[in-house]
Short mmCIF file of N, CA, C and O and ligand atoms in Angstrom, two decimals:
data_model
loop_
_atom_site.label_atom_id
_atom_site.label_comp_id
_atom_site.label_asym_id
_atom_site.label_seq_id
_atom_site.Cartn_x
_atom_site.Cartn_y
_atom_site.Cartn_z
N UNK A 1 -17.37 44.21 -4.24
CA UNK A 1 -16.82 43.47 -3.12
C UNK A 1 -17.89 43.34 -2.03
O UNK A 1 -18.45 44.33 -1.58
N UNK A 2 -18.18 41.98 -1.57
CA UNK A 2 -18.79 41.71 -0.33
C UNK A 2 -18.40 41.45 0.74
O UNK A 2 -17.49 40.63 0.85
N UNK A 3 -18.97 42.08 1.92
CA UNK A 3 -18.71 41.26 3.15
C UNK A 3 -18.77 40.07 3.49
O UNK A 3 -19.82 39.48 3.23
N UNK A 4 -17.37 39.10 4.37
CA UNK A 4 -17.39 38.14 4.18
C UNK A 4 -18.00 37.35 5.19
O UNK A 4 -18.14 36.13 5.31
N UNK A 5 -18.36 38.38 5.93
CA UNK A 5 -19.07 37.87 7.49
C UNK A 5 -20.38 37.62 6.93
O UNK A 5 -21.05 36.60 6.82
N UNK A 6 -20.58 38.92 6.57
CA UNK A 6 -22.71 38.96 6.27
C UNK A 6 -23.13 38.96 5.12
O UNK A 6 -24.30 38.71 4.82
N UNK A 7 -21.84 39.36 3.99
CA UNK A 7 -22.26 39.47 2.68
C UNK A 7 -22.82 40.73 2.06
O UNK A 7 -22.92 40.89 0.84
N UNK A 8 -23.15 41.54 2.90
CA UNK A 8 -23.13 43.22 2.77
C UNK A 8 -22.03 43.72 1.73
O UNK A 8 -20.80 43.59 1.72
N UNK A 9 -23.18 44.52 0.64
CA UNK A 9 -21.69 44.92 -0.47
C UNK A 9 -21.06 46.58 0.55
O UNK A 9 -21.56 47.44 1.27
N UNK A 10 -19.72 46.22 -0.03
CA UNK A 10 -19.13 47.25 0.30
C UNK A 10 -18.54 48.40 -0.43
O UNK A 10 -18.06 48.41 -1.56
N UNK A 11 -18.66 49.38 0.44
CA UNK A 11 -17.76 50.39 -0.30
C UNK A 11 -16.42 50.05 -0.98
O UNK A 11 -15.69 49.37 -0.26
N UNK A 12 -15.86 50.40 -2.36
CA UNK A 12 -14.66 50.35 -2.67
C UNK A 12 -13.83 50.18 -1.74
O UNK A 12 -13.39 49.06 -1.46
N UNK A 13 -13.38 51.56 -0.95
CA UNK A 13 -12.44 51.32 -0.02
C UNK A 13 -12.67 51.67 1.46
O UNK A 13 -12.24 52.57 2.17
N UNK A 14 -13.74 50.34 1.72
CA UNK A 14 -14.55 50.54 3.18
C UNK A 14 -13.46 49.46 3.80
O UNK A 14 -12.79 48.58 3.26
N UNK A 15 -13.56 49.84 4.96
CA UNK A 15 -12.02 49.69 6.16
C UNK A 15 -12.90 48.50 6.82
O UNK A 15 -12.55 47.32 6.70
N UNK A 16 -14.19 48.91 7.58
CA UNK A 16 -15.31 48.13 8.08
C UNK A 16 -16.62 47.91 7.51
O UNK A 16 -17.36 48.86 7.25
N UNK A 17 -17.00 46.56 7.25
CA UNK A 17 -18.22 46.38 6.80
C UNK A 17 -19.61 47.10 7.56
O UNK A 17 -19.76 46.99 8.77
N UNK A 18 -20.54 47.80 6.74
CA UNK A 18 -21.08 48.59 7.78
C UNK A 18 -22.37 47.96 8.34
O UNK A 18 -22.70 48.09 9.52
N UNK A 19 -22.70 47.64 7.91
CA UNK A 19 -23.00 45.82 8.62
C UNK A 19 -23.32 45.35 9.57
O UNK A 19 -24.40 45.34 10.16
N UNK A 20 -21.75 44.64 9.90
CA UNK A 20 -21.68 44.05 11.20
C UNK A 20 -20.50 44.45 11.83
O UNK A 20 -20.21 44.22 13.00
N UNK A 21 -19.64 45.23 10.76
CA UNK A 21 -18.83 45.90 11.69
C UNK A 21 -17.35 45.16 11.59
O UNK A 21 -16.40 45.54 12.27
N UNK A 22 -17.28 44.08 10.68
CA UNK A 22 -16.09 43.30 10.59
C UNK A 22 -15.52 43.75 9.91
O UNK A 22 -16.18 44.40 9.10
N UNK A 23 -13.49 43.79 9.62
CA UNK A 23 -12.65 44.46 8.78
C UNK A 23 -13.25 44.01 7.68
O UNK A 23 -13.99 43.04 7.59
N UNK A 24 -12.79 44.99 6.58
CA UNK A 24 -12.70 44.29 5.25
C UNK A 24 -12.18 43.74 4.69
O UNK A 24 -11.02 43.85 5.09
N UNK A 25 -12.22 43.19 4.04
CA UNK A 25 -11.14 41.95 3.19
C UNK A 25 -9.76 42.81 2.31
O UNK A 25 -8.74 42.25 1.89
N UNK A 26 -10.08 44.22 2.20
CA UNK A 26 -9.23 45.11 1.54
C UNK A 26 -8.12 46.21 2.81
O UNK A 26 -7.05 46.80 2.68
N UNK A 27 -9.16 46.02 4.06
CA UNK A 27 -8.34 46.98 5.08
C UNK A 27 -6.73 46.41 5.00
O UNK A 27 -6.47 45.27 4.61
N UNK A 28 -5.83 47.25 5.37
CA UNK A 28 -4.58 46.22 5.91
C UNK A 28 -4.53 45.89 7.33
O UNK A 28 -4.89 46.84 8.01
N UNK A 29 -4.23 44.97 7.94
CA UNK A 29 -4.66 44.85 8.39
C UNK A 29 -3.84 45.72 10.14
O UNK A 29 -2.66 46.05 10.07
N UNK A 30 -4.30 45.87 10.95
CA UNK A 30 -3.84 46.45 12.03
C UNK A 30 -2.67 45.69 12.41
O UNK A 30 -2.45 44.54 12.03
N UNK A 31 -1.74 46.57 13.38
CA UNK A 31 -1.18 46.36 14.47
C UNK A 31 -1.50 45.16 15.17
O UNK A 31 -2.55 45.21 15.82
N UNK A 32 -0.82 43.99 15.21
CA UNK A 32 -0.89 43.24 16.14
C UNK A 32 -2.25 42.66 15.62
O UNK A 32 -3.08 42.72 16.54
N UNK A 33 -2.58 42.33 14.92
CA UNK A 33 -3.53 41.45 14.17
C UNK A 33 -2.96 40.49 13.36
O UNK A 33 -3.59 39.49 13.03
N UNK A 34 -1.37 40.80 12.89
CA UNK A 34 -0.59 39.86 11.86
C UNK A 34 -0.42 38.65 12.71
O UNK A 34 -0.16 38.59 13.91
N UNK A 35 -0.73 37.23 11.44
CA UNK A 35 -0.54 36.40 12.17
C UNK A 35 0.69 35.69 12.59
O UNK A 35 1.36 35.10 11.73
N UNK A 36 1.03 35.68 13.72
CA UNK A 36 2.30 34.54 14.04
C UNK A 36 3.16 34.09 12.80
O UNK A 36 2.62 33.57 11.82
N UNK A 37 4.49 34.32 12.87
CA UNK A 37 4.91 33.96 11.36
C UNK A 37 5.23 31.99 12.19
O UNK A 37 5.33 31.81 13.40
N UNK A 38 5.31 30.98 11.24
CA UNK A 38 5.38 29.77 12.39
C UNK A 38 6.69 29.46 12.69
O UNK A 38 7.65 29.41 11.92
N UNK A 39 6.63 29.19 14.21
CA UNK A 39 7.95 29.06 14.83
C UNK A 39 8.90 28.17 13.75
O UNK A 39 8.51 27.15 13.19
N UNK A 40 10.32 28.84 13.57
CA UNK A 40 10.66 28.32 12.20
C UNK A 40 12.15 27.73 12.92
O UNK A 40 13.14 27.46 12.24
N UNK A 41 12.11 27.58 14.53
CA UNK A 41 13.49 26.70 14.90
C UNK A 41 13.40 25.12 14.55
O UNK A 41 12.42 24.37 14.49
N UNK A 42 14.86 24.87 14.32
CA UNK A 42 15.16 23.43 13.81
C UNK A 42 14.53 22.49 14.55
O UNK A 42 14.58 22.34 15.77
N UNK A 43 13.96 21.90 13.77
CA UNK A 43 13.41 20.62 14.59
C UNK A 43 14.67 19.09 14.32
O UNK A 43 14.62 18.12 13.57
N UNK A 44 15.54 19.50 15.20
CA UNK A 44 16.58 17.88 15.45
C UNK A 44 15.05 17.05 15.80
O UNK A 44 13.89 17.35 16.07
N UNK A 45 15.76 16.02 15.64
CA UNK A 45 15.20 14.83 15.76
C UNK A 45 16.22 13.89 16.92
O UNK A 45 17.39 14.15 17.20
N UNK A 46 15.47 12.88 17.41
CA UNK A 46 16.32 12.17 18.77
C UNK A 46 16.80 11.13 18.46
O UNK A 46 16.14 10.28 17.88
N UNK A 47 18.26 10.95 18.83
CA UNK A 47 18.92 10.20 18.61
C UNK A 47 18.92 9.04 19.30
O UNK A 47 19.63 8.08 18.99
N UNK A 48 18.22 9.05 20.16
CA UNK A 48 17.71 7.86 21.11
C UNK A 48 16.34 7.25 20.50
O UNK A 48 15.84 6.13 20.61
N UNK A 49 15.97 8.27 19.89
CA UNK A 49 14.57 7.80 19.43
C UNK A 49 14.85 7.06 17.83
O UNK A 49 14.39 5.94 17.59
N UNK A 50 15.51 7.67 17.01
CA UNK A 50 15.98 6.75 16.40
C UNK A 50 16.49 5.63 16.39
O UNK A 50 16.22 4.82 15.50
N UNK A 51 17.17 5.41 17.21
CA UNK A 51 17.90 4.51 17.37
C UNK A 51 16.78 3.10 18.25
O UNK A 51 17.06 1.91 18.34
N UNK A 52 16.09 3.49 18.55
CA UNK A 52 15.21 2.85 19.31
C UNK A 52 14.01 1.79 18.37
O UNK A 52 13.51 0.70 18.64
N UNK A 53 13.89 2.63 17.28
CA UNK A 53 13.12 2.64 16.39
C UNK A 53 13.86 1.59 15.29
O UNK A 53 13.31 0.69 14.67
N UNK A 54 14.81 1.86 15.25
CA UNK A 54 15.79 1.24 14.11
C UNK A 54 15.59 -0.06 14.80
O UNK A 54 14.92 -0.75 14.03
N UNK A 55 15.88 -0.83 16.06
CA UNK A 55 16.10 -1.38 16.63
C UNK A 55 15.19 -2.69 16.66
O UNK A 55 15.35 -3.90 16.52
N UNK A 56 13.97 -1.68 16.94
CA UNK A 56 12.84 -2.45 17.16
C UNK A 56 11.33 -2.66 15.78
O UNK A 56 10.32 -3.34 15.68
N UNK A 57 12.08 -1.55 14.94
CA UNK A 57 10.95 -1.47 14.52
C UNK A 57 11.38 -1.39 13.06
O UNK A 57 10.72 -0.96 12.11
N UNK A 58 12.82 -1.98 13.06
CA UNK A 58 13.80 -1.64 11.65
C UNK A 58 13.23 -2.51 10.48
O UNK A 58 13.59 -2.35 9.31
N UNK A 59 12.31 -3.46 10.89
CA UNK A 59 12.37 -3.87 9.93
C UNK A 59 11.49 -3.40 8.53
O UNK A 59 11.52 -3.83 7.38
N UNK A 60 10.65 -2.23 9.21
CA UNK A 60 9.82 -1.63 8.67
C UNK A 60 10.43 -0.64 8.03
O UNK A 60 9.98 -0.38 6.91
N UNK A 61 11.30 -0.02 8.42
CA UNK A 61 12.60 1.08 8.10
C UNK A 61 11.71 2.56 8.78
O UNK A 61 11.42 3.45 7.99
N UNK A 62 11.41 2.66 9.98
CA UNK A 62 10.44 3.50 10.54
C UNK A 62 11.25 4.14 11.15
O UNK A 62 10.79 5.27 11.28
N UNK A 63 12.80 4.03 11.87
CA UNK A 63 14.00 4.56 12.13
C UNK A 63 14.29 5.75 10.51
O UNK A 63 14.37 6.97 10.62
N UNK A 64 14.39 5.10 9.33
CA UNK A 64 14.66 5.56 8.09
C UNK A 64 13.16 6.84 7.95
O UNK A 64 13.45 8.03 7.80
N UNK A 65 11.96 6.51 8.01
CA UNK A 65 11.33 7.72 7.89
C UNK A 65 11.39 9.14 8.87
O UNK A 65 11.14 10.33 8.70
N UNK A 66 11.88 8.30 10.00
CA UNK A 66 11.82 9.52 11.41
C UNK A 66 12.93 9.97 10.82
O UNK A 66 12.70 11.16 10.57
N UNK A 67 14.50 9.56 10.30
CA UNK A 67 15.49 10.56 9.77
C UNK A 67 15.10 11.50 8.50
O UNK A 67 15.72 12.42 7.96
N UNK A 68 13.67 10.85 8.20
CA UNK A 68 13.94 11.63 6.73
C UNK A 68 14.60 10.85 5.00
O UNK A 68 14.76 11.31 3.87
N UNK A 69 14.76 9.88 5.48
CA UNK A 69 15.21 9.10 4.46
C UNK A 69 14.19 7.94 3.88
O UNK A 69 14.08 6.72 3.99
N UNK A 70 13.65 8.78 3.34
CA UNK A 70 12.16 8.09 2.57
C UNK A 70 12.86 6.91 1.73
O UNK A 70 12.78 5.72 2.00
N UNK A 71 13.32 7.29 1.02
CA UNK A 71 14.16 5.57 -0.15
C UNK A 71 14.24 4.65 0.71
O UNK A 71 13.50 3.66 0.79
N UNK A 72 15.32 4.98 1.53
CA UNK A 72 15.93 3.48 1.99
C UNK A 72 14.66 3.42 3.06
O UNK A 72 14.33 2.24 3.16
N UNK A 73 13.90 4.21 3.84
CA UNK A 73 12.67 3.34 4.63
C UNK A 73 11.91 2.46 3.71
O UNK A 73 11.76 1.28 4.04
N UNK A 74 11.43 2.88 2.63
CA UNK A 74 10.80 2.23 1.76
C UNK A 74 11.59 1.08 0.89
O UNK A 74 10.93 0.49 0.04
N UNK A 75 12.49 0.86 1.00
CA UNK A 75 13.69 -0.15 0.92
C UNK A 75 13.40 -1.17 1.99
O UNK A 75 13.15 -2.32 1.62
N UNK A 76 13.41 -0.95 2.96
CA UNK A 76 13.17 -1.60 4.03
C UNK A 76 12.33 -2.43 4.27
O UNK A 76 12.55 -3.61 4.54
N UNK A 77 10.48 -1.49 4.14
CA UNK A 77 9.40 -1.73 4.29
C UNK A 77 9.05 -2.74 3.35
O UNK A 77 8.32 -3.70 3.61
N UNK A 78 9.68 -2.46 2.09
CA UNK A 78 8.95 -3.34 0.89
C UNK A 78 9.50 -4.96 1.17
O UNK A 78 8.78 -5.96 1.10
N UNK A 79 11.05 -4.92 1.51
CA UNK A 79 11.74 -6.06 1.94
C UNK A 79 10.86 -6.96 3.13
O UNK A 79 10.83 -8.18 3.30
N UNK A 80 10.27 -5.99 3.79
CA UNK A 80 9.28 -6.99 5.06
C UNK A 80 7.91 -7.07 4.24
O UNK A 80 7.19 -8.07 4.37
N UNK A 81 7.57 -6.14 3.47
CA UNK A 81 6.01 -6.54 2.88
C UNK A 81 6.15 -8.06 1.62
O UNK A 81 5.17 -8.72 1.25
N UNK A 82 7.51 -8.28 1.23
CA UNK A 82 7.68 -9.17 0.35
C UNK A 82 8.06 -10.57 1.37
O UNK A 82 8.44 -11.54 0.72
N UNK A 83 8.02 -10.73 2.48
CA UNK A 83 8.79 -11.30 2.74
C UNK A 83 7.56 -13.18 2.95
O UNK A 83 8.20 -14.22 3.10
N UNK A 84 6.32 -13.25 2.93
CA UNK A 84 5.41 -13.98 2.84
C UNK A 84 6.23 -15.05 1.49
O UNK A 84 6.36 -16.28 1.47
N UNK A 85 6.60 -14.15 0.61
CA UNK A 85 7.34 -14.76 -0.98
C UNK A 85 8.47 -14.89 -0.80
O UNK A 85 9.27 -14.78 -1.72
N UNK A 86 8.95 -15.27 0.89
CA UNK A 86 10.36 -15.38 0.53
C UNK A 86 10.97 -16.06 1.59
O UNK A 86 12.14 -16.12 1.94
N UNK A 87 9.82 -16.62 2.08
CA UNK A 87 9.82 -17.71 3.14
C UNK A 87 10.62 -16.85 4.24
O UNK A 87 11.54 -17.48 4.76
N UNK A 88 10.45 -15.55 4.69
CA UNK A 88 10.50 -14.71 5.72
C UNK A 88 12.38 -13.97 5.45
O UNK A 88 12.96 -13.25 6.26
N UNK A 89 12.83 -14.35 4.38
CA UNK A 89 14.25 -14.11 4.13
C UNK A 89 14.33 -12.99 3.97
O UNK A 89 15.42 -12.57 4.38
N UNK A 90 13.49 -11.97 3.40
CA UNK A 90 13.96 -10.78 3.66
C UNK A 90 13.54 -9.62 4.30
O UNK A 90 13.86 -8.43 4.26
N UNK A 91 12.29 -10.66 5.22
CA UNK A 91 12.06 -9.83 6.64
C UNK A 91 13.58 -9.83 7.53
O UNK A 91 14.13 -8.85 8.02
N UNK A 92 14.12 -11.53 7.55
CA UNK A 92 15.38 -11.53 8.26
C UNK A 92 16.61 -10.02 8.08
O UNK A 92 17.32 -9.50 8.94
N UNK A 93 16.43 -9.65 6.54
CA UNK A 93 17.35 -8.87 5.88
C UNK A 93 16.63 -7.59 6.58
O UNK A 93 17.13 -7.26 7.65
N UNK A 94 16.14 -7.25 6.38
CA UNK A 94 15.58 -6.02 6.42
C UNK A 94 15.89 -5.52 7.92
O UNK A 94 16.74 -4.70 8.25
N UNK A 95 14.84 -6.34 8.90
CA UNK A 95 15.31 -6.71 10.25
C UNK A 95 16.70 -6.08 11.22
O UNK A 95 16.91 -5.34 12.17
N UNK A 96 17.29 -6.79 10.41
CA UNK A 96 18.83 -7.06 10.66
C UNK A 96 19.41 -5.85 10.15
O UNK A 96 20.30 -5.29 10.79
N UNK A 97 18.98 -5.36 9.04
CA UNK A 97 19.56 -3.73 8.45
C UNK A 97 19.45 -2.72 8.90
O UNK A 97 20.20 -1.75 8.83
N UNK A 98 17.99 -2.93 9.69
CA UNK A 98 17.46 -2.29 10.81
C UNK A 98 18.15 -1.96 12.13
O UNK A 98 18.66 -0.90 12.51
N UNK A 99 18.07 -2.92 12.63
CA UNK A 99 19.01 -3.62 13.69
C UNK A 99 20.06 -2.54 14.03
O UNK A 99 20.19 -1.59 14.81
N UNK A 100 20.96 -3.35 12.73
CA UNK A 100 22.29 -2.58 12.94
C UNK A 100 21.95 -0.99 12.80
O UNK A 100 22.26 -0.32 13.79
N UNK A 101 21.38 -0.34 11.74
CA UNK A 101 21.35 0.74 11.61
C UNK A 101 20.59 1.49 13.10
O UNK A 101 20.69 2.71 13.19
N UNK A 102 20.08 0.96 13.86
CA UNK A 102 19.78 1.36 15.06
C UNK A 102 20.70 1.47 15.80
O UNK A 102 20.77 2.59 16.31
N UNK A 103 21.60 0.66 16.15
CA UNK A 103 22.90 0.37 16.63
C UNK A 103 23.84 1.56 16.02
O UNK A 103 24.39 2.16 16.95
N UNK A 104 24.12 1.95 15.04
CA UNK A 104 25.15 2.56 14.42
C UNK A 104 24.34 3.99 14.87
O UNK A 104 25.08 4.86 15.33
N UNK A 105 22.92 4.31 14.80
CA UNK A 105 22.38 5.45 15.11
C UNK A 105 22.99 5.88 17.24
O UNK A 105 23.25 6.95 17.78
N UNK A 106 22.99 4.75 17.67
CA UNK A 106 23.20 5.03 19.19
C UNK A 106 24.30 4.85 19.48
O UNK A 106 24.48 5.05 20.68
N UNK A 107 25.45 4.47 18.77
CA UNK A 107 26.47 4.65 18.45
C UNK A 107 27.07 6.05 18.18
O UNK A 107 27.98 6.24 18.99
N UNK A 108 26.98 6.67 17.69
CA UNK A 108 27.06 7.95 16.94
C UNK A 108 27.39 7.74 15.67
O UNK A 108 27.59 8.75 15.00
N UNK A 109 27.51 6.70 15.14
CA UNK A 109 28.07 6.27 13.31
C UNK A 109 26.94 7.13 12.78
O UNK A 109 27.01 8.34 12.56
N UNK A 110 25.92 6.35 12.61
CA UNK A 110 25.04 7.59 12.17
C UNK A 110 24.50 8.88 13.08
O UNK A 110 23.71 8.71 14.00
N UNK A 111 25.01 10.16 12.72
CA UNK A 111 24.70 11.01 13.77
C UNK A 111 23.95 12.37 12.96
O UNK A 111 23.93 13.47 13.50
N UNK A 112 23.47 12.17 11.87
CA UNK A 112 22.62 13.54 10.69
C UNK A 112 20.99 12.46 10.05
O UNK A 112 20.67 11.28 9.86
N UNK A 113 20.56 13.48 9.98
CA UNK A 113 18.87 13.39 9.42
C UNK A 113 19.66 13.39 8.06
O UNK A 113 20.85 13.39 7.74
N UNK A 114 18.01 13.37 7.18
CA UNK A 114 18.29 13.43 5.70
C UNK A 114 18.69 14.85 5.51
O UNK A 114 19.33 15.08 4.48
N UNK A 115 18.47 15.77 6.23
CA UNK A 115 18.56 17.59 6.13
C UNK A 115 19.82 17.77 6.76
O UNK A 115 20.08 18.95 7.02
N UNK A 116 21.07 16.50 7.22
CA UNK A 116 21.85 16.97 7.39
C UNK A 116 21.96 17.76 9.28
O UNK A 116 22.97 17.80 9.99
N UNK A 117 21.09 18.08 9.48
CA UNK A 117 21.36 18.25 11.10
C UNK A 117 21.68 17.00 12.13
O UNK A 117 21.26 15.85 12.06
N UNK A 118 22.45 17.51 12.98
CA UNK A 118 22.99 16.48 14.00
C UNK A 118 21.86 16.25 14.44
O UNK A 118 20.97 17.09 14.52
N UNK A 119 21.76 14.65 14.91
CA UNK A 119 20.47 14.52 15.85
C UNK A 119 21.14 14.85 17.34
O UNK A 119 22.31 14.75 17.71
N UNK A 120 19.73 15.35 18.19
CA UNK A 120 20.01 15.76 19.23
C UNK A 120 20.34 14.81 19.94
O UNK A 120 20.34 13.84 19.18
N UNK A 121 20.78 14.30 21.46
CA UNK A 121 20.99 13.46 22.40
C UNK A 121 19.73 13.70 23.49
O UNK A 121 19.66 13.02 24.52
ZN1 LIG B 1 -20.54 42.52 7.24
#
């Protein structure tokens, strides 16, 4: 086993590299050296912000990725990326699916992410 600072081999069961003085890769590690476990509270998502998004930006289905609902955003998106082949008809669709689903989000009709949590207000 080497040190990973300097590369100094180490003792089997050396605590500090003797070295430079850095733990070893085998010490456990101290008190208050463990790292941060990551803040693991719910992240709601905004229901204003959705809805905002749906609204304005539905036609992309960018309301649908901020909930978490990858399919139908990509439902959405593909409907506006096709829409050059469709003499803009199902940008109109998409748009409009948008639209409403923005509407129904600030509404409270739709009021859960794809994970099922209420969005916040
Ligand atoms: Zn070292």
């Amino acid at each position: 086993m080497f040190c990973s600072y300097c590369g100094k081999e180490l003792a089997p069961h050396a605590v500090v590299c003797t070295g430079c003085g850095a733990a070893s890769p085998s010490a456990p590690s101290a008190p208050g050296t463990v790292p941060a476990a990551p803040a693991a509270g719910p992240q709601t998502r905004s229901r204003l912000g959705a809805g905002l998004l749906g609204i304005f930006l539905g036609s992309l289905g960018v309301h649908r990725f901020y909930l978490g609902f990858t399919g139908i955003g990509l439902a959405q998106l593909l409907l506006t990326v096709l829409s050059p082949l469709t003499c803009g008809l199902t940008w109109l669709i998409a748009a409009a699916w948008g639209f409403i689903e923005g509407i129904l989000v600030l509404v409270g009709v739709i009021d859960r992410d794809a994970q099922g949590e209420l969005l916040r207000d």
